[in-house]
Coordinates of C-alpha atoms in Angstrom, one line a residue:
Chain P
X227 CA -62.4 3.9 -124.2
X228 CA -59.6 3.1 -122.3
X229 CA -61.4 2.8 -118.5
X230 CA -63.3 0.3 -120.6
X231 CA -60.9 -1.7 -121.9
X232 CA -59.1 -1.7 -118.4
X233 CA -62.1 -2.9 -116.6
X234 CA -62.8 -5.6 -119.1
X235 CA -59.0 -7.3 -118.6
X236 CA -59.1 -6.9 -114.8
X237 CA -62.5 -8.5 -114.8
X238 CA -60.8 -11.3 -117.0
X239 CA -57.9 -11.4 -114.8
X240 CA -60.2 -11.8 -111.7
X241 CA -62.0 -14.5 -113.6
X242 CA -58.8 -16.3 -114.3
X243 CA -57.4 -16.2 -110.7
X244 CA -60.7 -17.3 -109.3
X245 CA -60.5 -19.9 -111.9
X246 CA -57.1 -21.0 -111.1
X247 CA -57.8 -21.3 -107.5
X248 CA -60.7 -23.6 -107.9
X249 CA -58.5 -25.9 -109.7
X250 CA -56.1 -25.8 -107.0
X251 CA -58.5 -26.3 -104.2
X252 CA -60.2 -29.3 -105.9
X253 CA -56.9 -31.1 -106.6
X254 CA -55.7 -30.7 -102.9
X255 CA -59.4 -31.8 -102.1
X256 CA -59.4 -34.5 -104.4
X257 CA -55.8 -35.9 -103.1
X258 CA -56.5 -35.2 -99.5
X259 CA -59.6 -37.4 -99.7
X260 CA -58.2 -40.4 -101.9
X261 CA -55.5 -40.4 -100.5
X262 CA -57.4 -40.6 -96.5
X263 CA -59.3 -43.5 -98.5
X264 CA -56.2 -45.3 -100.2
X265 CA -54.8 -45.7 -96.7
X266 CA -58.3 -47.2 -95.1
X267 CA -59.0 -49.8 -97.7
X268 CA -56.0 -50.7 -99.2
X269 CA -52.0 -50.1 -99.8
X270 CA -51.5 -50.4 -103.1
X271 CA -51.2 -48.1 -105.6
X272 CA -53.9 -45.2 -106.0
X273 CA -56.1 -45.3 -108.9
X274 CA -56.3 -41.9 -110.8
X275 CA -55.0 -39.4 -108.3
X276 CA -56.1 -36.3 -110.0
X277 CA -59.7 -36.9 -110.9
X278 CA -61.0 -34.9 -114.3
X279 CA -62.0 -31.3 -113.2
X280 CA -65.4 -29.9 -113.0
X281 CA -66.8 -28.6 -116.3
X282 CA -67.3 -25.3 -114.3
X283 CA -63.8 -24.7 -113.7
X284 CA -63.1 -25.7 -117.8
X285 CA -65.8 -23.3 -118.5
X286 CA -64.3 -20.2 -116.3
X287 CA -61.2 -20.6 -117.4
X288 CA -61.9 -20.3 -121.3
X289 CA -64.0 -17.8 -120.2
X290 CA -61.7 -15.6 -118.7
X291 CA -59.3 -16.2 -121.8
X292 CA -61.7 -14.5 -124.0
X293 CA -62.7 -11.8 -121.9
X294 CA -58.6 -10.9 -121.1
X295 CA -58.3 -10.7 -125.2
X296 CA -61.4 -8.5 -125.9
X297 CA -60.2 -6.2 -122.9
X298 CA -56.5 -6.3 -124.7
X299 CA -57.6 -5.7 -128.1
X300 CA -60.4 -3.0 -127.4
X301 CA -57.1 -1.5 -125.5
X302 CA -55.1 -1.0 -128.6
X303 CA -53.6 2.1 -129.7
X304 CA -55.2 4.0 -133.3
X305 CA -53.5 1.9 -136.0
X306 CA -51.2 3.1 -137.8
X307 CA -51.4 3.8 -141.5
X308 CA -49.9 1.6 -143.5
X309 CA -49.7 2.8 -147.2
X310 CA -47.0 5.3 -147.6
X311 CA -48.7 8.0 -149.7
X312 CA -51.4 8.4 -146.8
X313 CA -48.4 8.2 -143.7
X314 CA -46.7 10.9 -145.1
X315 CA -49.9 12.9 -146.3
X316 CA -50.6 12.8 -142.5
X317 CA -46.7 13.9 -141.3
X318 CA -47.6 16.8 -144.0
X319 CA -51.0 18.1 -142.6
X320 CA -51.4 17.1 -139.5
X321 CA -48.0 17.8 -138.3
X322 CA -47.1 17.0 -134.7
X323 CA -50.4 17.1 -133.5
X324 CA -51.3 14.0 -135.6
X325 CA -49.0 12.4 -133.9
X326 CA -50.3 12.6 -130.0
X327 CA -50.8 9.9 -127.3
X328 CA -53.5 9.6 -125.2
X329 CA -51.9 12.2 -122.9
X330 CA -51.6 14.8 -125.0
X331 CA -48.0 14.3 -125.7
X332 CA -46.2 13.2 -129.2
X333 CA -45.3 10.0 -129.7
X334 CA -41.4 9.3 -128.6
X335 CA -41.0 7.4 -131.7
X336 CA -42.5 10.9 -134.2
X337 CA -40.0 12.4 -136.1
X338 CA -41.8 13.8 -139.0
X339 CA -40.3 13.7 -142.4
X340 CA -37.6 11.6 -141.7
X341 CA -36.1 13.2 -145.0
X342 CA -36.3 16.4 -143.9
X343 CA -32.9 16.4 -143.0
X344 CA -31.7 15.8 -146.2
X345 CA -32.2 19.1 -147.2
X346 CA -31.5 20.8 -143.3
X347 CA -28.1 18.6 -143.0
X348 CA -27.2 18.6 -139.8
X349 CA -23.5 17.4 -140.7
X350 CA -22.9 20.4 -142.7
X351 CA -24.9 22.6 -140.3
X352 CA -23.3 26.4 -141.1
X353 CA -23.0 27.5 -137.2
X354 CA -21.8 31.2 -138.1
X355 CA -24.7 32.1 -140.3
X356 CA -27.7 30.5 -138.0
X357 CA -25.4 32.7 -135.4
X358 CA -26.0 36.3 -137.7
X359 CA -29.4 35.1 -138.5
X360 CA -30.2 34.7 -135.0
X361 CA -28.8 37.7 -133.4
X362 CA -30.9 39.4 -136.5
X363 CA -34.2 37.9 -135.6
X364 CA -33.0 39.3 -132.3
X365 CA -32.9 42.7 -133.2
X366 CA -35.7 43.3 -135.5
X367 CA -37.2 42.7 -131.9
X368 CA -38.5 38.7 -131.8
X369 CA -39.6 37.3 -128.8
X370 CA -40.2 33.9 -127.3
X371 CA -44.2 34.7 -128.2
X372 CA -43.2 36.3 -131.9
Chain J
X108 CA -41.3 20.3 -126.4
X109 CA -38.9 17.7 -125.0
X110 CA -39.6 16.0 -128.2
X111 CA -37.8 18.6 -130.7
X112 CA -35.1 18.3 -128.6
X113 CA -34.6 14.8 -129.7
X114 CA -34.2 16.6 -133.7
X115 CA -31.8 18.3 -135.4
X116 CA -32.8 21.8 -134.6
X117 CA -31.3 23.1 -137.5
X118 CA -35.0 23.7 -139.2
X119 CA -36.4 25.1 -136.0
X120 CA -37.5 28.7 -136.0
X121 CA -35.2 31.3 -134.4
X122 CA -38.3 31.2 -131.6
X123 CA -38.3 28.1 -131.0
X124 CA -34.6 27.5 -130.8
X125 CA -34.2 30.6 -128.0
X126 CA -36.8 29.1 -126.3
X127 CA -35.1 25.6 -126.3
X128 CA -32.1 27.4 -125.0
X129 CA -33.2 28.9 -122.5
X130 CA -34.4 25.6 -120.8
X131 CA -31.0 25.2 -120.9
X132 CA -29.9 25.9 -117.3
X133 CA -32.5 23.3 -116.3
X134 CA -32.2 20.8 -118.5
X135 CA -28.8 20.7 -117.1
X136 CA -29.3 20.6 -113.4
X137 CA -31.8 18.1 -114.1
X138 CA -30.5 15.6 -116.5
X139 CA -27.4 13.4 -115.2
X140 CA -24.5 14.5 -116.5
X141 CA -23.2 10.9 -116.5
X142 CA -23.8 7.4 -115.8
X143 CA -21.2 4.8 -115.2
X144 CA -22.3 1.6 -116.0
X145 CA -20.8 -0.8 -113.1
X146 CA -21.5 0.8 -109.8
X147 CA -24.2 0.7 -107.2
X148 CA -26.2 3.7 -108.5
X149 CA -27.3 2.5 -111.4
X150 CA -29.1 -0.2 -109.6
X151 CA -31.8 2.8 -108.8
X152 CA -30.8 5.5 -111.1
X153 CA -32.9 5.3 -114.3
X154 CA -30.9 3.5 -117.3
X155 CA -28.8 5.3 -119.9
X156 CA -30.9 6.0 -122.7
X157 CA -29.3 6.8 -126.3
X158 CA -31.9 9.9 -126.5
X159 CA -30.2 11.8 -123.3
X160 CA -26.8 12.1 -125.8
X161 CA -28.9 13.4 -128.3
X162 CA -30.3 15.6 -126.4
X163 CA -27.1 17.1 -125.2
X164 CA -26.0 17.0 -128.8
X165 CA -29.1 19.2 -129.8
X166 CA -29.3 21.7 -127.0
X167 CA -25.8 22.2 -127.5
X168 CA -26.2 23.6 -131.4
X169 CA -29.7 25.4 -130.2
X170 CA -27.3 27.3 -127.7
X171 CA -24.4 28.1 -129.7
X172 CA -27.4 29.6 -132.2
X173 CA -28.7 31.4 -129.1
X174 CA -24.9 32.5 -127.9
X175 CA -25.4 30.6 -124.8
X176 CA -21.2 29.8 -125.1
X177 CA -21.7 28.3 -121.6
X178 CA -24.4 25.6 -121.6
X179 CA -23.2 24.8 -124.6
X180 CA -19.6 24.3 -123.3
X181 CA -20.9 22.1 -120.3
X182 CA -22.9 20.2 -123.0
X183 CA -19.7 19.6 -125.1
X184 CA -17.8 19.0 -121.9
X185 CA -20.3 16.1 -120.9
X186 CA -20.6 14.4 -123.9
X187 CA -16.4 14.2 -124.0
X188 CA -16.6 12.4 -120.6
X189 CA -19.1 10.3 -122.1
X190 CA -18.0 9.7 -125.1
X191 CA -13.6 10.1 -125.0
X192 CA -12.3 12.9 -126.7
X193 CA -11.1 10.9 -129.8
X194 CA -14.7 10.2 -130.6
X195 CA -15.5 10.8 -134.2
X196 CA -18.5 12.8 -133.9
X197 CA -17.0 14.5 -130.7
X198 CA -14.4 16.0 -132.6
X199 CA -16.3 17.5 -135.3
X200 CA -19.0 18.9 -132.4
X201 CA -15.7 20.7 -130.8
X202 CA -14.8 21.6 -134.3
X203 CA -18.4 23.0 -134.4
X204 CA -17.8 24.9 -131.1
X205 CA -15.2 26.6 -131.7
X206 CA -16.1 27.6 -135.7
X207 CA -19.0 29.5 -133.1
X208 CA -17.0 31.3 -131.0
X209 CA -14.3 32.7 -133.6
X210 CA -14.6 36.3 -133.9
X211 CA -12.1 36.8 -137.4
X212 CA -10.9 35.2 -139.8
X213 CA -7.4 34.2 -138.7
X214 CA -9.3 31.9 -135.8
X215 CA -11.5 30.5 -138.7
X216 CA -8.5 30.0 -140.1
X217 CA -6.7 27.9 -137.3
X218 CA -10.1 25.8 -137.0
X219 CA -9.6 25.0 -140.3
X220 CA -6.0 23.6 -140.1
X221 CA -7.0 22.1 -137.4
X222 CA -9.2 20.2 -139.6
X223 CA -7.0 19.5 -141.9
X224 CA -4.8 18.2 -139.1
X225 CA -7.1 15.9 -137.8
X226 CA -7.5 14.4 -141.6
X227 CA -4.0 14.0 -142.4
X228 CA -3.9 11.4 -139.8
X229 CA -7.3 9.8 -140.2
X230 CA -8.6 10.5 -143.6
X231 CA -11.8 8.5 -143.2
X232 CA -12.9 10.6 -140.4
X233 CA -16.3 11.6 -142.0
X234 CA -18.0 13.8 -139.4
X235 CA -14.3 15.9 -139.7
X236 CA -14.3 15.9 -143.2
X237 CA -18.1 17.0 -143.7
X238 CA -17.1 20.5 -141.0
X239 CA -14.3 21.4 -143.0
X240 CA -16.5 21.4 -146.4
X241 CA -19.2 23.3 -144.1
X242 CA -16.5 25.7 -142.9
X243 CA -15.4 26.0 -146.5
X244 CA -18.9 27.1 -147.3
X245 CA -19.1 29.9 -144.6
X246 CA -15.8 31.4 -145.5
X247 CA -17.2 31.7 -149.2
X248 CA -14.8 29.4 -150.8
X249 CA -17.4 27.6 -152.6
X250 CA -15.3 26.0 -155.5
X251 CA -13.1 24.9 -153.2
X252 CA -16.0 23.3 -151.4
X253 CA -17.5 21.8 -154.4
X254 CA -13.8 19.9 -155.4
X255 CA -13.6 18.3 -151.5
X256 CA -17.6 17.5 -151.8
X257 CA -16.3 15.7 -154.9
X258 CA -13.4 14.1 -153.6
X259 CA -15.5 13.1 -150.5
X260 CA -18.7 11.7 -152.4
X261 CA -16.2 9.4 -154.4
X262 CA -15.1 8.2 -151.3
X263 CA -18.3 7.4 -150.0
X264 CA -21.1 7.9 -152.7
X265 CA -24.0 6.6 -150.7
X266 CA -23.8 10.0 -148.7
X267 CA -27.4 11.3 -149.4
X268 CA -26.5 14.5 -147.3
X269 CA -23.6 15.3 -149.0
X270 CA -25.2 14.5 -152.5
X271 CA -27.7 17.0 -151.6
X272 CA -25.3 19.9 -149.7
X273 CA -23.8 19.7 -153.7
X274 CA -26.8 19.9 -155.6
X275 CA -27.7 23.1 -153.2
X276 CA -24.1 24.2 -154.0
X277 CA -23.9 23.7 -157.6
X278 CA -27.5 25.6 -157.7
X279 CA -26.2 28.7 -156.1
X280 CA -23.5 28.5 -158.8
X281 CA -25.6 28.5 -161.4
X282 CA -24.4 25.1 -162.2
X283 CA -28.1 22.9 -163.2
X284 CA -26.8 19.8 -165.2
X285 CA -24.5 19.4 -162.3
X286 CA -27.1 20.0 -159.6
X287 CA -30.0 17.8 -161.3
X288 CA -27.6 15.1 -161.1
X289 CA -27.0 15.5 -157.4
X290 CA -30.2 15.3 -156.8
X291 CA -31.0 12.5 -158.7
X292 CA -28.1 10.5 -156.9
X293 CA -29.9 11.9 -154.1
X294 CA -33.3 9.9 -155.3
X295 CA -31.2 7.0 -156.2
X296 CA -30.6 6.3 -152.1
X297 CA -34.0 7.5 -150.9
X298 CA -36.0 6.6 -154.1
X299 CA -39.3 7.5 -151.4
X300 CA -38.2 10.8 -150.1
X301 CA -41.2 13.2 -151.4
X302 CA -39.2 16.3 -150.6
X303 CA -36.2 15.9 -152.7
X304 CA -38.5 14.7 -155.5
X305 CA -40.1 18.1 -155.2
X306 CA -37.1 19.6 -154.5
X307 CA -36.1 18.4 -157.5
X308 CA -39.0 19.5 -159.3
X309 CA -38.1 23.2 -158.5
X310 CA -34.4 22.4 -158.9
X311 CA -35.7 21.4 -162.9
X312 CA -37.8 24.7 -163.1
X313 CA -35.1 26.8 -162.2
X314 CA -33.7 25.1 -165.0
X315 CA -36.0 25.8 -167.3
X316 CA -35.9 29.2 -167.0
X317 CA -31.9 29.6 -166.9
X318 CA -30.8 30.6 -170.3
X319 CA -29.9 27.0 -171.5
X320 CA -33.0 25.6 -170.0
X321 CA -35.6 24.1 -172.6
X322 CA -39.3 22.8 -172.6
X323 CA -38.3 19.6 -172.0
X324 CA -36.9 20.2 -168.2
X325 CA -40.4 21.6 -167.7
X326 CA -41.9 18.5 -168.7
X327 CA -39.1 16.3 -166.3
X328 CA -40.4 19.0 -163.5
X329 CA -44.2 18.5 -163.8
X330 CA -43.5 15.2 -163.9
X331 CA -41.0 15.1 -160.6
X332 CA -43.6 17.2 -159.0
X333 CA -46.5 14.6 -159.8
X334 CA -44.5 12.4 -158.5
X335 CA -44.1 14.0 -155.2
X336 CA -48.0 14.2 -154.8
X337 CA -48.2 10.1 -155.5
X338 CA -45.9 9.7 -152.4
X339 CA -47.6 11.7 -149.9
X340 CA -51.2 13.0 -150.2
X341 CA -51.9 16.4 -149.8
X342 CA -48.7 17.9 -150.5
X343 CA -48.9 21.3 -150.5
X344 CA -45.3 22.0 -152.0
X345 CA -45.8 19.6 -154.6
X346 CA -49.4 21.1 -155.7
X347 CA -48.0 24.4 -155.7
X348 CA -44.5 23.2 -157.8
X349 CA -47.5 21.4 -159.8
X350 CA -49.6 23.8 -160.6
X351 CA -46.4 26.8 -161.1
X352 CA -45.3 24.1 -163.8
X353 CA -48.2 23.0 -165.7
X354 CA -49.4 27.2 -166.4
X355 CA -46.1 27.4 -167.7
X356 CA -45.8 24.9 -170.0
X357 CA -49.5 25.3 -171.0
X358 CA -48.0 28.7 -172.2
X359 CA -45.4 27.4 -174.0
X360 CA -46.7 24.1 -175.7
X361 CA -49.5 26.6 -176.8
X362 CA -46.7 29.0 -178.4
X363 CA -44.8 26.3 -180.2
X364 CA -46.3 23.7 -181.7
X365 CA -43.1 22.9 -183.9
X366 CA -40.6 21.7 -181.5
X367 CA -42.9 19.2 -180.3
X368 CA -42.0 16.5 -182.5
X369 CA -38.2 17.2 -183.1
X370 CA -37.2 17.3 -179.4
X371 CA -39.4 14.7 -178.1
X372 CA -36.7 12.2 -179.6
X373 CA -34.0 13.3 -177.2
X374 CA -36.0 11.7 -174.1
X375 CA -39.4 11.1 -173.3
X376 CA -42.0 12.5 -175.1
X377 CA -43.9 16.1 -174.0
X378 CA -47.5 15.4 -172.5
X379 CA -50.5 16.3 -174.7
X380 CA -51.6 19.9 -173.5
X381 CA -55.0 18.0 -172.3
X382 CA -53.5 16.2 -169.6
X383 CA -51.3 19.1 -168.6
X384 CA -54.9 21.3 -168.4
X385 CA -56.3 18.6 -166.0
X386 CA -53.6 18.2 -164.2
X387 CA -53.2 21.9 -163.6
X388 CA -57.2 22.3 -162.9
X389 CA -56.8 19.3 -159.9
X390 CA -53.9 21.5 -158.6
X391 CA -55.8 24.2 -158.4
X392 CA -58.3 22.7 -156.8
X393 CA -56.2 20.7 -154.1
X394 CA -54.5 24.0 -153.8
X395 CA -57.3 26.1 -152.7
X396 CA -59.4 22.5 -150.3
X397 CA -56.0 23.0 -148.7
X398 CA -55.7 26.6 -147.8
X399 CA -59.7 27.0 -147.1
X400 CA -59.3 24.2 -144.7
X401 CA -56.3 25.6 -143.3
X402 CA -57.7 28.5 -142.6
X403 CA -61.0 27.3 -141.6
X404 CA -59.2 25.4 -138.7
X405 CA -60.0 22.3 -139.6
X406 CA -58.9 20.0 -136.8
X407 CA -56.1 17.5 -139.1
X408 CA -55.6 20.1 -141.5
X409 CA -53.0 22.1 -139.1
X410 CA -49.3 20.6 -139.6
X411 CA -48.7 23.1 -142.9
X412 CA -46.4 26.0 -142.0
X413 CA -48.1 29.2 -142.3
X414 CA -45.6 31.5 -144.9
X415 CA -46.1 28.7 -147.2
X416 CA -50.2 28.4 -146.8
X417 CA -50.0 32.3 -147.5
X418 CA -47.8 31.9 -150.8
X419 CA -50.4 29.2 -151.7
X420 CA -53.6 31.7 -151.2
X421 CA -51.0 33.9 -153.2
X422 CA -50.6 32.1 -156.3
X423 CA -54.6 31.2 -156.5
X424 CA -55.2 35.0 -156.3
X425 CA -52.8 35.7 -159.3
X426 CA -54.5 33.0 -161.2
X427 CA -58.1 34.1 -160.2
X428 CA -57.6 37.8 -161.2
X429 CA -58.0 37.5 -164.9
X430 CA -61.1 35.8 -164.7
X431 CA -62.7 38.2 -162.4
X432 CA -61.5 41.1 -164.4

């Protein structure tokens, strides 16, 4: 989905530039030319320098508009939920995995029940005994894999 | 991986934790160990972000767990350049250090004057004053730990941790009333946090069962319980607290009748025993669509832990074997 979504904006940006270029071109046309007139006929002042622009250019333009915003919102990221009961039903089943990016790798801003830590308590965090509980687990013979 | 170390690894499986500590060495070579923020360098050098503290901060507790004194020294070490040694926070992580590396009581002994030091001259130094109740704790002086919680939480009584470090304290007293009350200060701060309402829930059934307990904190336990479940769905330790509380009191509102009427004045009233039946049938069944989809690896269905997926399949067993019989 997203190759899709990337290929839509570029396209629209493409649009856009070419868009923006034929505006450009026909305003330095359009000046070079009245202007080369002005000075032939007369000297005073020049009647409508910039000239409306072709309703092709109008067209392109909005054109490419729509197509950047359907490439930008096809592009989105899963929404989020919003009610609380189902966000945190998801932190409890899904876990981490719930949680992933496109890449494969959990979202930076995932930190699971953000009230877990009222009950592990980091400030009151009892060093010694995670120490003996460690060197324990250590014993009975645990392993990185265990 | 990187991500847990962004946590509080005090949760974090002995496993996991040596694992984390063990990257140790590299996460050290690697990271920068500090950034100044007016010089040339930074011009290239990737900005200082607030999650490379925490990580230090975490990989130094995941290596004093592990007994890696040394990374976790150079952790410490780099977050004082950071951070000043007069930092708050700083001084209750050296605290931390050295509690870790004492090897008898006399040295637990000068950490904690130490402590005591640091609050004679700055009482309102928090971090400080939350290590010495912890130390308190480890060296088994737990009234004494329960009368500075005290003091503390009336110096600062929006404190959720603390509430809750006292609940868990007056609970391995013996001390309900006292811990129910924690925890509903607890609630009062985080009204949303489904865990203490559970928590809670089996705080209330331990209760119950205590000597002085009655039928009425069973009732005030199904109920916290229920409440869990309506702020997160599919919550297996509130289903299981659930349905534990609603066999029970089926049980006992069959057995007594009586009571009904004159306790039900004292608070609110006890549910009718048909709500607590349905109630206990939807645990059941919530109970066992969550372990059979657990177990079937169903992809979304993962995040439970397994020793409490396994007490789950447990308690439907116990309740399935008198019908089989």
């Amino acid at each position: 989905m997203t190759w899709l979504s990337t290929s839509i904006t570029g396209f629209g940006f493409v649009l856009l530039a070419h868009a923006c270029y034929s505006a450009h071109e026909h305003s330095a046309l359009h000046s070079t030319s009245t202007a080369s007139l002005s000075s032939l006929t007369s000297h005073g002042p020049s009647v409508s320098a910039v000239a409306a622009l072709p309703i092709d250019i109008s067209i392109e333009t909005i054109v490419a508009i729509l197509t950047i915003c359907l490439g930008l919102v096809l592009g989105t990221p899963e929404l989020r939920p919003i009610q609380w009961r189902v966000w945190a039903g998801q932190i409890e089943r899904e876990g981490e995995k719930g949680f992933m990016n496109g890449d494969g790798e959990v979202d930076k801003d995932y930190v699971g029940n953000p009230f877990k830590v009222l009950e592990s308590r980091p400030g009151f965090v009892d060093i010694r005994k995670q120490r003996k509980e460690f060197a324990e687990w250590v014993r009975e013979g645990g392993s990185v894999e265990g | 991986m990187a991500s847990s170390l962004l946590h509080p690894p005090a949760h974090l499986s002995p496993a996991v934790a040596l694992q984390l500590s063990q990257q140790a060495p590299y996460l050290l070579r690697t990271t920068p160990s500090a950034i100044s923020p007016y010089s040339m360098s930074s011009l290239w050098s990737a900005a200082e972000s607030p999650e490379l503290w925490t990580t230090y901060e975490n990989l130094m507790l995941s290596c004093l767990r592990t007994g890696d004194e040394q990374s976790a020294h150079l952790c410490l070490e780099r977050l004082t350049e950071r951070f000043g040694a007069d930092n708050e926070r700083l001084m209750a992580l050296r605290g931390l250090f050295q509690e870790a590396i004492a090897n008898d009581n006399d040295a637990l002994k000068k950490v904690l004057k130490e402590y005591e030091n640091i609050l004679v001259e700055d009482p309102a130094n928090m971090p400080v004053s939350k290590r010495r109740i912890a130390l308190l704790i480890s060296m088994d002086r737990t009234t004494e730990a329960i009368t500075a919680l005290n003091n503390f939480l009336d110096a600062s009584p929006t404190d959720a941790e603390a509430w809750s470090e006292l609940s868990d304290l007056y609970v391995s007293s013996g001390m309900f009333p006292q811990a129910i009350f924690a925890l509903e200060e607890v609630l009062l701060v985080t009204p949303n946090a489904w865990n203490i309402h559970a928590r809670l829930g089996e705080v209330l059934y331990m209760a119950s069962s205590s000597e002085t307990g009655s039928v009425q904190h069973l009732a005030e336990s199904m109920r916290r319980f229920c409440r869990s479940i309506e702020l997160c769905d599919d919550y297996l330790r509130g289903y299981y607290g659930l349905k534990m509380t609603t066999t029970k009191l089926l049980t006992t509102l069959s057995q007594s009748q009586v009571s009904r009427q004159s306790k039900s004045d004292t608070g609110l009233p006890l549910p009718g025993v048909k709500s607590v039946e349905r109630l206990s049938e939807l645990a059941t069944a919530k109970l066992s669509e969550i372990v059979r989809r657990n177990t079937g690896g169903d992809a979304g269905w993962q995040g439970y832990e397994k020793p409490e997926i396994i007490a789950a399949q447990e308690l439907l067993n116990r309740d399935a074997a008198p019908i089989t019989r």
